Amino acid sequence: EMALSFEIIARFNRARAARLTLPHFTCQTPLFMPVGTQGTIKGLTNSQLEEIDCQIILGNTYHLALRPGAELIDELGGLHKFMNWKRALLTDSGGFQMVSLLHLADITEDGVTFQSPVDGKPMLLTPEESIRIQNKIGADIIMALDDVVKTTTVGPRIEEAMYRTLRWIDRCIAAHKRPNEQNLFGIVQGGIDPILRDICVKGLVDRNLPGYAIGGLAGGEDKDSFWRVVAQCTAILPEDKPRYVMGVGYPLDIVVCSALGADLYDCVYPTRTARFGTALIPEGVLKLKHKAMANDERPIDTTCACMVCKNYTRAYIHYLVMKNAMGSQLLSYHNLSYMMRLSRDLHASIVQGRFPEFVQGFLRTQFPNGDVPLWVCNAMEVAGIDISACCEPCKTDQHVDELL
Amino acid sequence: MRFTVSPRGSSGRARVGALFVGDSPIPIETPALLLSTKKGLPVFLSRDLLSSLSSPNPSLLHVSPVHFLEGPTPSVISSIGGLHNMLALQNCIFVASSRDAIESLPESICANKLGASFETPGGRRLIKPSDYMEVISSLKANFWASLADEVPSWVSEKRNKLSVDRTVQWLDNCIALDKAGGTNIFGSIVGGSNVEERRRCAAEVAKRNVSGFFIGGFGLGESMEERPRLLSAVLDKLPKEKPRQISGLDLPEEVLQGVAAGIDLFDSMYIYQLTIGGFALVFPLDILKGQKFSIQLVDGVDATKINLRATVYRRDTSPLVDNCSCYTCQNHSRAYLNHLLNVHEMLAQILLEIHNTHHCLGFFNSIREAIKCDKFDLFCKMFIEGRRAHLTTSLSS
Ligand SMILES: [Zn+2]
Ligand SMILES: [Zn+2]
């Protein structure tokens, strides 16, 4: 049983552009999914999110279960209705949030034991409980509870976590009460060990899930290990199911992962960095707090057609980001617009058969001096995209320093 | 600018007017509310939200030159083309005056003969007429008030008199420094709680070549009871055909007081304060059509607003106000607002500001309609009595 259809429209080598039809919305991949932890994305209204083309929003099960509570969300008709979001939603299992936010989380075969932040009592999040809560929240995609270990962990703990993740997926599947309305994705674990990753992928694929996530990345591992794990997993995951790389949100990482055949991404980076006054631009980042911005009458990004770039100068935003709520509101708007534009560009360039040109243009802009990182070059070789022309100094007078 | 005003017999001094700005054929109808801003932008409303609120009329925004002391610099603002271009709000009308209730509070003790003093987030700032005019000329606001030495009602007679002398002097300085030749100045009037000083200041300012008047020094400690007398003292001295702006009258009753005295424009941080506090305005707007104050306001502190933080709204799926056509009420429930406030999400303020702004603009619309049909006195009476009746009911139940 599954509640989605995944239709690949075009390919370039491993990269794919697809139409993902979910119960609430039909999305186009590759796709970045903004994180709306507590049933809202920092300072943006639903109409603004639609205007910039957001298609799937992430909710955090851990936060939502605390406030307003899964029972209340269910009673009021589910999260879609509660926040009046007409498009697709995805919820995580809650496990990652607990392990990363709570010091006292302890993982046993039963589940994740943690101290309630409300009354300090010990609580247990089991795979069954995670799915029960996610069934109540009602997102289009729900995530299996996995045994999360820090990316930098080594040794037998990695193996234990991978096997436990496989045991837990059966408990998740058994607990899932709404398979016709919600899609349960399994999460591939196994650290940076190719053998463990291979066992995990095969184990999950045997369960024939509607989609698969690659977990345990974007947590401080070296970039070479990162792309190799992605490349390995995408190579053996089924072609006809969506692939979601969890926690990935740097534009460069998204381009590389898409070239390797991944489809979905999520990260708090674009909105978090906005709150610190940083804008995402094709050249990299622009720090609006920098004093050079005080007299800069250009838009944040001259190539961006978003509401912010059409209307405001860097100089004005410079003075807003220091203090005003509106400053981070405008930067979040632009940054998410940028991520959604990147998603559209990836999709369109694959469909139009010019994906290599898009990747080359992207890298040229980010690395005008030709200093494309080695891990990107290696990954692109595996993806079958020739970027040799990007790896030498750019002849144009475009200067990154000038843009800060 | 062109301002036409048509007072109505039975509405006393209350008047409806039409303010034509620039070449726009669409007038701003008065009495009107100036929406508060920080650095020229409404605090939580982005431009798309703003235009949906005021449409089809242009938005009327209050801007404080004091907010720009730390930047952008006057030369950058001028180079970008003034407020309208910098904020990309070409169709909005900006009215500049220095005071607001949050980030630019008059600080009378530190003012001196050189300039006015303000408490700002960046510390206390002394502003001379020349500094003020440098910012004013870069902003290119549609209207601006001269620099005023506003003092609270409790200062000595001597200090109060001094504030009148300085304010008149600074008006002359501002006029002399105005590159546009005085075509859009509102002359500032002060005088505290002293009727004589109020008259003196109004008479002096009225002699100058100004386009309108900014009435300062209200909402600074005077009682509601003494206010009508002070307002009449000022307004008696002012020509009827020029617009009058006031600062510091925030609550619905205070606005009614101002309208009754003949005020046309109100700048106020009331919406901002409500929004920050988690409140939504819910008082009836169609009072003359018999709409009553709701008797179901469980936590209705004062019968005009509800506190969305209250747990009673946790599972309340109704909109803030039934039949309200604002974006918030059309899309979201009290329960969602309650949740957003509980988890400290900024969308709470955005949604509340949308509704509260919409509601306040609706209130001003009702006021204008009441004046137009000669029922303003009845409107005030029904508003105040309706509220009192509600309060009595809720106390006895
Ligand atoms: Zn932009
Ligand atoms: Zn409303």
GROMACS .gro file of C-alpha atoms in nm, chain A residues 66-226:
model
  161
   66LEU     CA    1   0.482   1.885   2.301
   67ARG     CA    2   0.284   2.185   2.179
   68PRO     CA    3   0.004   2.192   2.083
   69GLY     CA    4   0.001   1.809   2.123
   70ALA     CA    5  -0.088   1.532   1.880
   71GLU     CA    6  -0.430   1.475   2.037
   72LEU     CA    7  -0.528   1.839   1.989
   73ILE     CA    8  -0.400   1.847   1.630
   74ASP     CA    9  -0.602   1.533   1.561
   75GLU     CA   10  -0.910   1.673   1.731
   76LEU     CA   11  -0.886   1.990   1.519
   77GLY     CA   12  -0.859   1.787   1.198
   78GLY     CA   13  -0.487   1.727   1.148
   79LEU     CA   14  -0.192   1.958   1.088
   80HIS     CA   15  -0.300   2.058   0.737
   81LYS     CA   16  -0.622   2.197   0.874
   82PHE     CA   17  -0.467   2.335   1.192
   83MET     CA   18  -0.219   2.551   1.001
   84ASN     CA   19  -0.442   2.578   0.693
   85TRP     CA   20  -0.168   2.455   0.462
   86LYS     CA   21  -0.318   2.316   0.142
   87ARG     CA   22  -0.003   2.157   0.003
   88ALA     CA   23   0.204   1.862   0.122
   89LEU     CA   24   0.354   1.805   0.467
   90LEU     CA   25   0.622   1.573   0.600
   91THR     CA   26   0.690   1.489   0.963
   92ASP     CA   27   1.005   1.342   1.107
   93SER     CA   28   0.997   1.062   1.364
   94GLY     CA   29   1.091   1.276   1.661
   95GLY     CA   30   1.392   1.061   1.741
   96PHE     CA   31   1.657   1.285   1.592
   97GLN     CA   32   1.522   1.590   1.773
   98MET     CA   33   1.536   1.407   2.104
   99VAL     CA   34   1.887   1.282   2.062
  100SER     CA   35   2.010   1.620   1.943
  101LEU     CA   36   1.815   1.842   2.183
  102LEU     CA   37   1.804   1.640   2.502
  103HIS     CA   38   2.112   1.540   2.694
  104LEU     CA   39   1.940   1.261   2.875
  105ALA     CA   40   1.809   1.065   2.580
  106ASP     CA   41   1.894   0.698   2.608
  107ILE     CA   42   1.831   0.445   2.333
  108THR     CA   43   1.731   0.087   2.410
  109GLU     CA   44   1.566  -0.185   2.204
  110ASP     CA   45   1.226  -0.053   2.318
  111GLY     CA   46   1.282   0.297   2.192
  112VAL     CA   47   1.424   0.634   2.294
  113THR     CA   48   1.395   0.712   2.664
  114PHE     CA   49   1.409   1.079   2.752
  115GLN     CA   50   1.324   1.317   3.027
  116SER     CA   51   1.007   1.511   2.960
  117PRO     CA   52   1.097   1.879   2.916
  118VAL     CA   53   0.757   1.959   3.067
  119ASP     CA   54   0.768   1.774   3.399
  120GLY     CA   55   1.103   1.597   3.401
  121LYS     CA   56   0.945   1.250   3.410
  122PRO     CA   57   1.106   0.973   3.208
  123MET     CA   58   0.924   0.915   2.879
  124LEU     CA   59   0.965   0.654   2.610
  125LEU     CA   60   0.934   0.714   2.239
  126THR     CA   61   0.887   0.375   2.074
  127PRO     CA   62   0.854   0.317   1.700
  128GLU     CA   63   0.485   0.248   1.763
  129GLU     CA   64   0.440   0.573   1.953
  130SER     CA   65   0.621   0.777   1.687
  131ILE     CA   66   0.394   0.638   1.417
  132ARG     CA   67   0.084   0.681   1.634
  133ILE     CA   68   0.168   1.050   1.681
  134GLN     CA   69   0.251   1.098   1.313
  135ASN     CA   70  -0.077   0.928   1.217
  136LYS     CA   71  -0.256   1.187   1.428
  137ILE     CA   72  -0.063   1.480   1.278
  138GLY     CA   73  -0.153   1.348   0.934
  139ALA     CA   74   0.137   1.453   0.708
  140ASP     CA   75   0.165   1.320   0.352
  141ILE     CA   76   0.501   1.164   0.431
  142ILE     CA   77   0.592   1.022   0.771
  143MET     CA   78   0.931   0.894   0.879
  144ALA     CA   79   1.020   0.571   1.053
  145LEU     CA   80   1.184   0.596   1.393
  146ASP     CA   81   1.550   0.513   1.343
  147ASP     CA   82   1.833   0.459   1.587
  148VAL     CA   83   2.018   0.786   1.547
  149VAL     CA   84   2.389   0.802   1.619
  150LYS     CA   85   2.615   1.100   1.580
  151THR     CA   86   2.768   1.104   1.233
  152THR     CA   87   3.112   1.116   1.385
  153THR     CA   88   3.057   0.802   1.596
  154VAL     CA   89   3.276   0.503   1.509
  155GLY     CA   90   3.290   0.139   1.609
  156PRO     CA   91   3.024  -0.122   1.689
  157ARG     CA   92   2.762   0.135   1.789
  158ILE     CA   93   2.712   0.215   1.418
  159GLU     CA   94   2.642  -0.146   1.338
  160GLU     CA   95   2.405  -0.183   1.633
  161ALA     CA   96   2.214   0.125   1.525
  162MET     CA   97   2.181   0.005   1.168
  163TYR     CA   98   2.043  -0.337   1.268
  164ARG     CA   99   1.813  -0.179   1.524
  165THR     CA  100   1.683   0.060   1.258
  166LEU     CA  101   1.596  -0.245   1.048
  167ARG     CA  102   1.419  -0.413   1.340
  168TRP     CA  103   1.228  -0.094   1.417
  169ILE     CA  104   1.105  -0.050   1.060
  170ASP     CA  105   0.891  -0.363   1.100
  171ARG     CA  106   0.742  -0.224   1.419
  172CYS     CA  107   0.675   0.107   1.236
  173ILE     CA  108   0.507  -0.071   0.945
  174ALA     CA  109   0.294  -0.277   1.183
  175ALA     CA  110   0.192   0.034   1.377
  176HIS     CA  111   0.105   0.242   1.069
  177LYS     CA  112  -0.273   0.282   1.065
  178ARG     CA  113  -0.315   0.510   0.762
  179PRO     CA  114  -0.104   0.364   0.478
  180ASN     CA  115  -0.358   0.478   0.220
  181GLU     CA  116  -0.328   0.843   0.326
  182GLN     CA  117   0.026   0.868   0.458
  183ASN     CA  118   0.352   0.741   0.313
  184LEU     CA  119   0.596   0.579   0.553
  185PHE     CA  120   0.959   0.633   0.447
  186GLY     CA  121   1.234   0.414   0.583
  187ILE     CA  122   1.571   0.562   0.676
  188VAL     CA  123   1.901   0.413   0.563
  189GLN     CA  124   2.160   0.414   0.843
  190GLY     CA  125   2.506   0.264   0.865
  191GLY     CA  126   2.739   0.557   0.914
  192ILE     CA  127   3.008   0.589   0.650
  193ASP     CA  128   3.060   0.215   0.628
  194PRO     CA  129   2.966   0.096   0.277
  195ILE     CA  130   2.898  -0.259   0.394
  196LEU     CA  131   2.657  -0.150   0.666
  197ARG     CA  132   2.486   0.095   0.431
  198ASP     CA  133   2.447  -0.183   0.176
  199ILE     CA  134   2.286  -0.418   0.429
  200CYS     CA  135   2.052  -0.142   0.544
  201VAL     CA  136   1.941  -0.041   0.195
  202LYS     CA  137   1.870  -0.404   0.101
  203GLY     CA  138   1.681  -0.465   0.423
  204LEU     CA  139   1.462  -0.160   0.369
  205VAL     CA  140   1.403  -0.226  -0.001
  206ASP     CA  141   1.277  -0.575   0.094
  207ARG     CA  142   0.997  -0.401   0.285
  208ASN     CA  143   0.885  -0.223  -0.035
  209LEU     CA  144   0.826   0.118   0.120
  210PRO     CA  145   0.679   0.417  -0.069
  211GLY     CA  146   1.008   0.605  -0.035
  212TYR     CA  147   1.351   0.598   0.124
  213ALA     CA  148   1.561   0.845   0.313
  214ILE     CA  149   1.935   0.853   0.355
  215GLY     CA  150   1.996   0.939   0.718
  216GLY     CA  151   2.292   0.995   0.939
  217LEU     CA  152   2.455   1.251   0.712
  218ALA     CA  153   2.510   1.627   0.721
  219GLY     CA  154   2.632   1.599   1.078
  220GLY     CA  155   2.993   1.690   1.054
  221GLU     CA  156   3.135   1.399   0.849
  222ASP     CA  157   3.392   1.487   0.585
  223LYS     CA  158   3.251   1.581   0.246
  224ASP     CA  159   3.416   1.291   0.068
  225SER     CA  160   3.242   1.040   0.294
  226PHE     CA  161   2.919   1.232   0.255
   0.00000   0.00000   0.00000
